[in-house]
Coordinates of C-alpha atoms in Angstrom, one line a residue:
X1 CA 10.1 10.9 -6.7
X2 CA 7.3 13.1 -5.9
X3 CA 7.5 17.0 -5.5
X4 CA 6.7 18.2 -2.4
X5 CA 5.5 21.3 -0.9
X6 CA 8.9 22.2 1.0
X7 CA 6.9 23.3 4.0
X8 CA 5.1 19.9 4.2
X9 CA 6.7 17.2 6.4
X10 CA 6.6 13.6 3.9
X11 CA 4.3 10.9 4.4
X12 CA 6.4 7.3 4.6
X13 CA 4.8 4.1 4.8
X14 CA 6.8 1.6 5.7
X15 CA 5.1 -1.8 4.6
X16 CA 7.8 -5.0 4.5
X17 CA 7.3 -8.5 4.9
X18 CA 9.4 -10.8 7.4
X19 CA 13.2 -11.9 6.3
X20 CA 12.6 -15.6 7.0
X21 CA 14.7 -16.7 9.4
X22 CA 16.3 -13.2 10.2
X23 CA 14.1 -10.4 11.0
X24 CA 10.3 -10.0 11.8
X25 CA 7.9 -7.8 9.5
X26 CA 8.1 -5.3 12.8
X27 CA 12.0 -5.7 13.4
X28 CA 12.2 -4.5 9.5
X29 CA 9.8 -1.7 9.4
X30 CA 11.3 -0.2 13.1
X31 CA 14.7 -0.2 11.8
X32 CA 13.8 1.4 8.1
X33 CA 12.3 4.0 10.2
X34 CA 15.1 4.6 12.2
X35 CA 17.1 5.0 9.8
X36 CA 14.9 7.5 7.9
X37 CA 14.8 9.5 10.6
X38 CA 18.2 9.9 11.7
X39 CA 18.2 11.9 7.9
X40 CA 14.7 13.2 7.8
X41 CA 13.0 13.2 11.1
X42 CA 10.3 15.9 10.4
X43 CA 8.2 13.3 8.4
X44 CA 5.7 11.7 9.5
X45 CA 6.5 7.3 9.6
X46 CA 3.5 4.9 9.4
X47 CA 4.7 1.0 9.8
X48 CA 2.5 -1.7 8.7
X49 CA 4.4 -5.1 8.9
X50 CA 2.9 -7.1 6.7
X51 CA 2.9 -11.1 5.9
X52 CA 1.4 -13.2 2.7
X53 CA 0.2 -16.3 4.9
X54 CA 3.6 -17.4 5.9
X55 CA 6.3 -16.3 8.4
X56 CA 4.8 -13.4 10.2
X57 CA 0.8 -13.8 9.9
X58 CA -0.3 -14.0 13.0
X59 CA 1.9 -11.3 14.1
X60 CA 0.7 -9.5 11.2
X61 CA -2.8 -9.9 12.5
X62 CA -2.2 -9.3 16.1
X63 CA -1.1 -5.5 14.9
X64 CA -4.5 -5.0 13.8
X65 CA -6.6 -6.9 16.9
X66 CA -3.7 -5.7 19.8
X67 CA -6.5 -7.5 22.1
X68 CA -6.3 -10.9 20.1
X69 CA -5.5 -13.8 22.3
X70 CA -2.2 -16.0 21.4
X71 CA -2.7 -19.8 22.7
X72 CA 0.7 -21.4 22.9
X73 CA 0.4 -25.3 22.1
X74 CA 3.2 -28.3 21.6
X75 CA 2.2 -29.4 18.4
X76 CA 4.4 -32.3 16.1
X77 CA 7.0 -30.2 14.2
X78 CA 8.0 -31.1 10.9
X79 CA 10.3 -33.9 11.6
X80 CA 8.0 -35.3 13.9
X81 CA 9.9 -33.5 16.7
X82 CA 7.4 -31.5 19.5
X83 CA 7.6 -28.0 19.0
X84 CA 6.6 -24.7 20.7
X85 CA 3.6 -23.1 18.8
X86 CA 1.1 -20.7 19.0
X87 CA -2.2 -19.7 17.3
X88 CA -4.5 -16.9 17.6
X89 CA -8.2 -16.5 18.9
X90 CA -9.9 -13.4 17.8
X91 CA -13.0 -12.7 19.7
X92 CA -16.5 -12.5 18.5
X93 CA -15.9 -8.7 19.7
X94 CA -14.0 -7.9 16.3
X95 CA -16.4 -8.9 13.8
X96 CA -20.7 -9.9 13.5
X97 CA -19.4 -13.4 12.1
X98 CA -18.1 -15.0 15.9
X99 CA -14.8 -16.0 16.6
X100 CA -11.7 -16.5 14.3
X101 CA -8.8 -19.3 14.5
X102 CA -5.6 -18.0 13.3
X103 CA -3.1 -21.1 12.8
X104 CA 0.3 -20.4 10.6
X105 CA 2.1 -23.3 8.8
X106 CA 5.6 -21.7 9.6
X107 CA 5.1 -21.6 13.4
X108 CA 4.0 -25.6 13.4
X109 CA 5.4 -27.4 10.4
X110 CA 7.7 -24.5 9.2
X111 CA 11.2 -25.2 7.1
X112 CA 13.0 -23.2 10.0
X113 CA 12.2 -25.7 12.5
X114 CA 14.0 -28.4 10.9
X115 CA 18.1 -28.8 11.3
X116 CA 18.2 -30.8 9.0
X117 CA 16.2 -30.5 5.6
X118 CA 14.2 -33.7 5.0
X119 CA 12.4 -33.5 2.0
X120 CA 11.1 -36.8 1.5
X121 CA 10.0 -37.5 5.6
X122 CA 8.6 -34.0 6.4
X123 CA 5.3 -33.8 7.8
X124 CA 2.1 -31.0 7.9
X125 CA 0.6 -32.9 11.5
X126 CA 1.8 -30.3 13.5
X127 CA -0.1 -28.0 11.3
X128 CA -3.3 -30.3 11.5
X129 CA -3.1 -30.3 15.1
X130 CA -2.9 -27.0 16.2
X131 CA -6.4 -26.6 13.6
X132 CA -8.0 -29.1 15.6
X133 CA -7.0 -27.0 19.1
X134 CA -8.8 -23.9 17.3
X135 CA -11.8 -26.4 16.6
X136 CA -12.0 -27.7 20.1
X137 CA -11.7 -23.8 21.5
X138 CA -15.3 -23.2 19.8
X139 CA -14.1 -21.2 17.0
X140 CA -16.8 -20.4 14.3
X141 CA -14.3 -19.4 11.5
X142 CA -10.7 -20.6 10.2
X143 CA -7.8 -18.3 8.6
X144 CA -5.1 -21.0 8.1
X145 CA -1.5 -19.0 6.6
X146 CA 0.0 -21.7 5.0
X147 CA 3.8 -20.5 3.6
X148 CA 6.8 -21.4 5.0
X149 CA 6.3 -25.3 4.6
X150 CA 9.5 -27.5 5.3
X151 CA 7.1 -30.6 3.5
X152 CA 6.0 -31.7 0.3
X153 CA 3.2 -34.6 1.9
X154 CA 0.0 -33.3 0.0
X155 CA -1.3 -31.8 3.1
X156 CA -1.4 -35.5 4.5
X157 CA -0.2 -35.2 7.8
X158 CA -2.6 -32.2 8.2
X159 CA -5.6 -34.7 7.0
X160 CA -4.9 -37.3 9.5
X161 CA -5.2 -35.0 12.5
X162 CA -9.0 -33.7 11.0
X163 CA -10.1 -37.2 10.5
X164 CA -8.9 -38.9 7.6
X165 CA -7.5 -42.1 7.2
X166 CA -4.8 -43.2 4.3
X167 CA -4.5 -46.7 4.2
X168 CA -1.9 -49.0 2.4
X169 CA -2.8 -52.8 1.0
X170 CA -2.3 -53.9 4.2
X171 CA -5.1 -51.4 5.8
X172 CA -2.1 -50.2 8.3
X173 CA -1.6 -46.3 7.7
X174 CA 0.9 -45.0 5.2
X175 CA 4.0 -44.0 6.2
X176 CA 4.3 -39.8 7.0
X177 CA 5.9 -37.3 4.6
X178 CA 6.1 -37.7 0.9
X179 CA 7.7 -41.0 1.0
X180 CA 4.8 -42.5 2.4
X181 CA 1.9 -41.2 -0.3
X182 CA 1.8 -44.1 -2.8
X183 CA 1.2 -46.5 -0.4
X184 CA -1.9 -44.7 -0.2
X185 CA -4.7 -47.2 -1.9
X186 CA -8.1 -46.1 -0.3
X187 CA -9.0 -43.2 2.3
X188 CA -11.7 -43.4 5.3
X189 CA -13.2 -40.1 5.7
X190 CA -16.0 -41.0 8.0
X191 CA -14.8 -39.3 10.8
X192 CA -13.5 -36.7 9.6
X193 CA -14.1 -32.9 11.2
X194 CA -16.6 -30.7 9.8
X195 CA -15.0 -27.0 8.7
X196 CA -16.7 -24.3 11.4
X197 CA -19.6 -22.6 10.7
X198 CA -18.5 -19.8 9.0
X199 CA -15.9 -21.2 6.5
X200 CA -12.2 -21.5 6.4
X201 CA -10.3 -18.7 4.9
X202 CA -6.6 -20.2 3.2
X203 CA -4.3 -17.6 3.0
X204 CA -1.8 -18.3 0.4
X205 CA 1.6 -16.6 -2.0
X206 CA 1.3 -19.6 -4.6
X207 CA -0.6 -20.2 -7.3
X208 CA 0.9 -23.5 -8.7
X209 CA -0.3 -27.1 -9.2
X210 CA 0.3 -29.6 -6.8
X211 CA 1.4 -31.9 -10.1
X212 CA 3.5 -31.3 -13.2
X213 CA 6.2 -29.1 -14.2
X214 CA 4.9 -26.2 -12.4
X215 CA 3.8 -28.4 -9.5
X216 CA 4.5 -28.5 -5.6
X217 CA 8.0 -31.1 -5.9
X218 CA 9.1 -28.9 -9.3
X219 CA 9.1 -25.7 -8.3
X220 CA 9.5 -25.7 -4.4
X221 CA 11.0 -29.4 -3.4
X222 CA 14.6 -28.2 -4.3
X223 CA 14.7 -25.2 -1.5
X224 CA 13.3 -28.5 0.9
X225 CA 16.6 -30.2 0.3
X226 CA 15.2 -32.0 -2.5
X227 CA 17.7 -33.8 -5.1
X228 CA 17.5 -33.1 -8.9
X229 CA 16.4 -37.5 -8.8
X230 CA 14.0 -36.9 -6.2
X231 CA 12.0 -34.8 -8.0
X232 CA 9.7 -37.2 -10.3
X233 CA 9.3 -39.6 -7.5
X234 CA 7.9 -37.2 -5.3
X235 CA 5.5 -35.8 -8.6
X236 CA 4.6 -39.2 -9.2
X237 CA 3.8 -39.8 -5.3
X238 CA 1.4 -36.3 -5.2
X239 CA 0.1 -37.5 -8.7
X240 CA -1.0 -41.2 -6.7
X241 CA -2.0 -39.3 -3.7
X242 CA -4.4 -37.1 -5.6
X243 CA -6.1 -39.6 -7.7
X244 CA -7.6 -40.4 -4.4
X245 CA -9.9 -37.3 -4.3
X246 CA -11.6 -35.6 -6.6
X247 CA -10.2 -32.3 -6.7
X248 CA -8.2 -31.6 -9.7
X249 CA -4.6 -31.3 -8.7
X250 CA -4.1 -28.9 -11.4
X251 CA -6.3 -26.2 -9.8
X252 CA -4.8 -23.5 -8.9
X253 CA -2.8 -23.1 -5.3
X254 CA -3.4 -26.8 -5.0
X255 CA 0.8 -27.1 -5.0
X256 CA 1.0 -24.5 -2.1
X257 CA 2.6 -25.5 1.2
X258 CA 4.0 -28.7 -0.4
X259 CA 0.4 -29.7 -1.4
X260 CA -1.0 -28.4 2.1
X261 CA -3.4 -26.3 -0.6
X262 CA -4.6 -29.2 -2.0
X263 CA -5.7 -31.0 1.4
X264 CA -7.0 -28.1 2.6
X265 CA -9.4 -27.9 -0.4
X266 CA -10.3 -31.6 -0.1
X267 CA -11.2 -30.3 3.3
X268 CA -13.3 -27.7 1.8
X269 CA -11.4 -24.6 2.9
X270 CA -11.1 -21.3 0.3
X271 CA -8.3 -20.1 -1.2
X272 CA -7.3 -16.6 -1.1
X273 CA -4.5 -14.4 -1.5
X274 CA -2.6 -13.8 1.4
X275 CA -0.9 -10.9 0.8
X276 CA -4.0 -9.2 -0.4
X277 CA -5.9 -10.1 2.5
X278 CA -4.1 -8.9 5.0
X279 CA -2.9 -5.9 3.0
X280 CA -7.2 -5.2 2.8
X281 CA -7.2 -5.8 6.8
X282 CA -4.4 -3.2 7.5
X283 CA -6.7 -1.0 4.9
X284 CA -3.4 -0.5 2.6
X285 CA -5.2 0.4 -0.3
X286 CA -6.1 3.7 1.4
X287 CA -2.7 4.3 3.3
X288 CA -0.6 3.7 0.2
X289 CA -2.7 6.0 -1.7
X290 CA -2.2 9.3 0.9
X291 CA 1.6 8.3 1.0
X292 CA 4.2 10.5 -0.5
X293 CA 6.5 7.3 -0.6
X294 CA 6.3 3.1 -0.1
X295 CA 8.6 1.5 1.0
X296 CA 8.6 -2.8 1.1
X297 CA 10.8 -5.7 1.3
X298 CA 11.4 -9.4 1.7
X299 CA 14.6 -11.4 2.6
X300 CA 14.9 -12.3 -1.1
X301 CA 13.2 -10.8 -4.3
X302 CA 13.9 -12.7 -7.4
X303 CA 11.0 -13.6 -10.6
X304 CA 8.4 -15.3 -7.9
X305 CA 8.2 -11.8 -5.8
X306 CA 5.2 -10.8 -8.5
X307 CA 3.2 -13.9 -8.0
X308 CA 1.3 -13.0 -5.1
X309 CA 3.6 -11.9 -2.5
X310 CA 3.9 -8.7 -0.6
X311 CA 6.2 -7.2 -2.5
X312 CA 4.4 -7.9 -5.8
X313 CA 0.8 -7.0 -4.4
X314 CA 2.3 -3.6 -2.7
X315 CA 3.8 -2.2 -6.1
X316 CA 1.3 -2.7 -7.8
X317 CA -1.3 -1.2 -5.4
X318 CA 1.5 1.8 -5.5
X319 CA 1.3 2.2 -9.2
X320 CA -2.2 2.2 -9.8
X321 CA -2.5 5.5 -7.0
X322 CA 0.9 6.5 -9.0
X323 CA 2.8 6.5 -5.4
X324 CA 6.6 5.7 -5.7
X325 CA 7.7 2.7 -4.3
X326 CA 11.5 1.5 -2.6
X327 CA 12.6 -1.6 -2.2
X328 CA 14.6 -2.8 0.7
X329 CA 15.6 -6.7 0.5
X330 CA 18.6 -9.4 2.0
X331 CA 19.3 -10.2 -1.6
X332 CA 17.9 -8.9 -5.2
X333 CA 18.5 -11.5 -7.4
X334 CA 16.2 -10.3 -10.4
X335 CA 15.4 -7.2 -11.9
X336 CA 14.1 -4.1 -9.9
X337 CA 12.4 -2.2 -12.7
X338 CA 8.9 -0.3 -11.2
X339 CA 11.0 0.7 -8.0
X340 CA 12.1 4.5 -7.6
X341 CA 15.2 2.8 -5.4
X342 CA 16.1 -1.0 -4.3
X343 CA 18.5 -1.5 -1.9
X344 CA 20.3 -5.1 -1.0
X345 CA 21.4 -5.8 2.3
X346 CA 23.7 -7.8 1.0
X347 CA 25.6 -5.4 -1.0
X348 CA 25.4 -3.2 1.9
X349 CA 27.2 -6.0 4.1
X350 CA 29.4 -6.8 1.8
X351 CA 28.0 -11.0 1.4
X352 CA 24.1 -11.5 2.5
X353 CA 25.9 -14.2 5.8
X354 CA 27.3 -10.6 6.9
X355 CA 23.8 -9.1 6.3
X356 CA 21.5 -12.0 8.1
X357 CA 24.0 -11.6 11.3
X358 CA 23.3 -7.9 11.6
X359 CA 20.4 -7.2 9.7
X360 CA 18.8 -4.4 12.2
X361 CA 22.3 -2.6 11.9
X362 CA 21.8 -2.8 7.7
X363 CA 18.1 -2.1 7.8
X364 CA 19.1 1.3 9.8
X365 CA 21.9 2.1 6.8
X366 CA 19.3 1.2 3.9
X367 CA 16.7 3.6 5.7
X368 CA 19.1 6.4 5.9
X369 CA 20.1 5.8 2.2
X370 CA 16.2 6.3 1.1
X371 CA 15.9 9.1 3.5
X372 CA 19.2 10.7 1.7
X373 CA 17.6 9.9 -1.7
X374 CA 14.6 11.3 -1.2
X375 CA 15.4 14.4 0.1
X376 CA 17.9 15.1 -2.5
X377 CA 14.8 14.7 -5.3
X378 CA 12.3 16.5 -3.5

C-alpha cells in the first residue's frame, strides 16, 4: 500500500454498493468505518454509498440532494401484488434544467419483493406507474435506475402504463409477464406519453442484448427462477415481442432489467452507465484521486463485477490515479487480482447465511482487518 508520511493521519474512502437484500450502501460504508477506526482512528473516513441504477439509487442520490423530496406511492409490484414505493423529486433549485424524477426498478418491480420467484408471470407495471406519478407531478426530466428486476417481460408492463397497447388476434391485451409476449401481434401507440422536456436519463449495470446467447432470458432469467427449458421460450417470446418495434434488440443494454432497456429505448429514453453516473454526481473521480486508500464492495463479486458495476467502475477509476483499492464483499466467487486486499464476509462468518444474518457485525471485523493491514504496510 502507499507510504505515508508517519505524521499524516490517512485518507479512507469508503465507496460500496448495497448487499441486495442485506445491507444498504450507507449500512456498509458506516460499519467499514467503524471498524477502521476501532484500529486506526486518527484518519480521516469519507463514505460515499454508492449504487449502479439498482438497489440503492435513490438513496444514493438523496446523499447528494439531502433536500430532495421522497413521494411514497402504492404501485403494482412484480407479481401483480400492491406494494409500498417511493420515488424522488429533485427541485428545479439543484440544477438550470427544472425538475428531476428519480424512479428505481428495485423499489417497484424489484426481485426482493417477490416470495416466490416467477419468472415467466413477473411484471415491470409497477415500475411504469410510478414514471407516470413523476410525469403527472410536472417533472421536466427522468433518471429511471433500472437493476434489480424480478421480470424478464421486455419492459411490457412498463409500456402499458405510458400508453401502449399490445394486442393479441383477438384485439384483447396480452397476457402480463413473459408468458404473455407472443401473443403480441400489433401495438397501438397512439396514446402513448411523451418523454419530459428535458430527456430521460436510463441508468443501467448491463450491457447485454435483450436476444440471443448473451440476451436478457440467457444470461439473467436463471437467478429469476427460470428453468434450464424455460430458457428458449422466453428468447423466442422477447425475439416476437421485439419484431414489433424497430429498435434492434441486439443493441446494446436492450437485455437490461429483463428487457426493461429495450422498452425504455422504444420509449426514447438514453442509456447510460449507472455506476458512472452517479460515481460523476458524488464527484468520485476527484475523491478517489486525493485518497490514500479505496475501499468498495457488493454482496457478491464474481466475472460480471467489471461489466459496469460499482466495483468494476471504482477500480478502475483507482488504478488510473494509481490509488490502492480493498475489496469487501458477502461472497468472492472470482478472482480478486487488481485489489491490494479482498475480504469475504462469508469466510469471515464461516457460510455467507451466517454473514447475511449479521452483516453489520462482519462489516465491523472486515473494516478492522483493512485497518490492521494497512497500518502494518505503511
Amino acid at each position: 500500500m502507499s507510504q505515508l508520511i508517519a505524521s499524516r493521519p490517512a485518507r479512507i474512502l469508503i465507496a460500496p454498493d448495497s448487499y441486495k437484500g442485506s445491507a444498504t450502501a450507507e449500512a456498509v460504508a458506516r460499519n467499514i468505518a467503524l471498524g477502521w477506526s476501532s484500529v486506526r482512528g486518527q484518519d480521516h473516513i469519507q463514505l460515499a454509498p454508492m449504487a449502479d441504477g439498482g438497489e440503492g439509487t435513490i438513496d444514493a442520490l438523496k446523499s447528494i440532494y439531502p433536500s430532495a423530496d421522497r413521494r411514497p406511492i402504492r404501485v403494482a409490484g412484480p407479481g401483480g401484488q400492491p406494494v409500498e414505493a417511493e420515488w424522488l423529486y429533485l427541485p428545479p433549485a439543484f440544477g438550470s434544467r427544472g425538475s428531476t424524477g428519480v424512479v428505481e426498478l428495485a423499489s417497484t418491480s424489484g426481485i426482493t419483493l417477490l416470495e416466490h420467484l416467477s419468472p415467466l408471470d413477473a411484471q415491470s407495471t409497477g415500475f411504469g406507474q410510478a414514471i407516470v406519478a413523476a410525469l403527472e407531478a410536472g417533472v421536466s426530466r427522468l433518471v429511471l435506475g433500472i437493476g434489480g428486476s424480478a421480470c424478464t417481460d421486455g419492459g411490457a408492463g412498463m409500456l402499458q402504463e405510458l400508453g401502449y397497447r399490445f394486442l393479441d388476434k383477438n384485439d384483447k391485451p396480452i397476457r402480463p409477464g413473459n408468458r404473455g409476449l407472443s401473443d403480441a401481434v400489433c401495438v397501438d401507440a397512439s396514446a402513448v406519453l411523451p418523454l419530459p422536456e428535458n430527456g430521460v436519463v436510463v441508468l443501467t449495470d448491463v450491457t447485454n442484448p435483450l436476444t440471443g446467447p448473451n440476451g436478457s432470458a440467457a444470461v439473467f432469467a436463471p437467478q429469476k427462477g427460470a428453468s434450464r427449458q424455460d430458457i428458449p421460450l422466453m428468447d423466442s417470446a422477447l425475439e416476437h415481442f421485439a419484431a414489433l418495434f424497430s429498435i434492434d434488440p441486439q443493441t446494446t443494454g436492450a437485455g437490461a432489467a429483463g428487457g426493461t432497456g429495450f422498452g425504455l429505448m422504444v420509449w426514447g429514453a438514453d442509456m447510460k452507465s449507472g455506476a458512472e453516473e452517479i460515481a460523476s454526481l458524488l464527484n468520485l473521480p476527484s475523491r478517489v484521486k486525493h485518497a490514500d486508500l479505496l475501499i468498495t464492495g457488493e454482496g457478491r463479486f464474481d466475472r460480471q463485477s467489471d461489466l459496469g458495476k460499482v466495483v468494476g467502475q471504482l477500480r478502475r477509476t483507482a488504478a488510473a490515479f494509481d490509488v490502492p483499492v480493498a475489496l469487501v464483499a458477502g461472497a468472492i466467487g472470482s478472482e480478486t487480482e487488481g485489489f491490494s486486499n479482498a475480504i469475504s464476509l462469508s469466510d469471515l462468518a464461516g457460510d455467507s447465511r451466517s454473514a447475511m444474518a449479521d452483516p453489520e457485525t462482519y462489516l465491523r471485523i472486515a473494516g478492522a482487518e483493512l485497518a490492521s493491514s494497512f497500518a502494518a504496510s505503511s
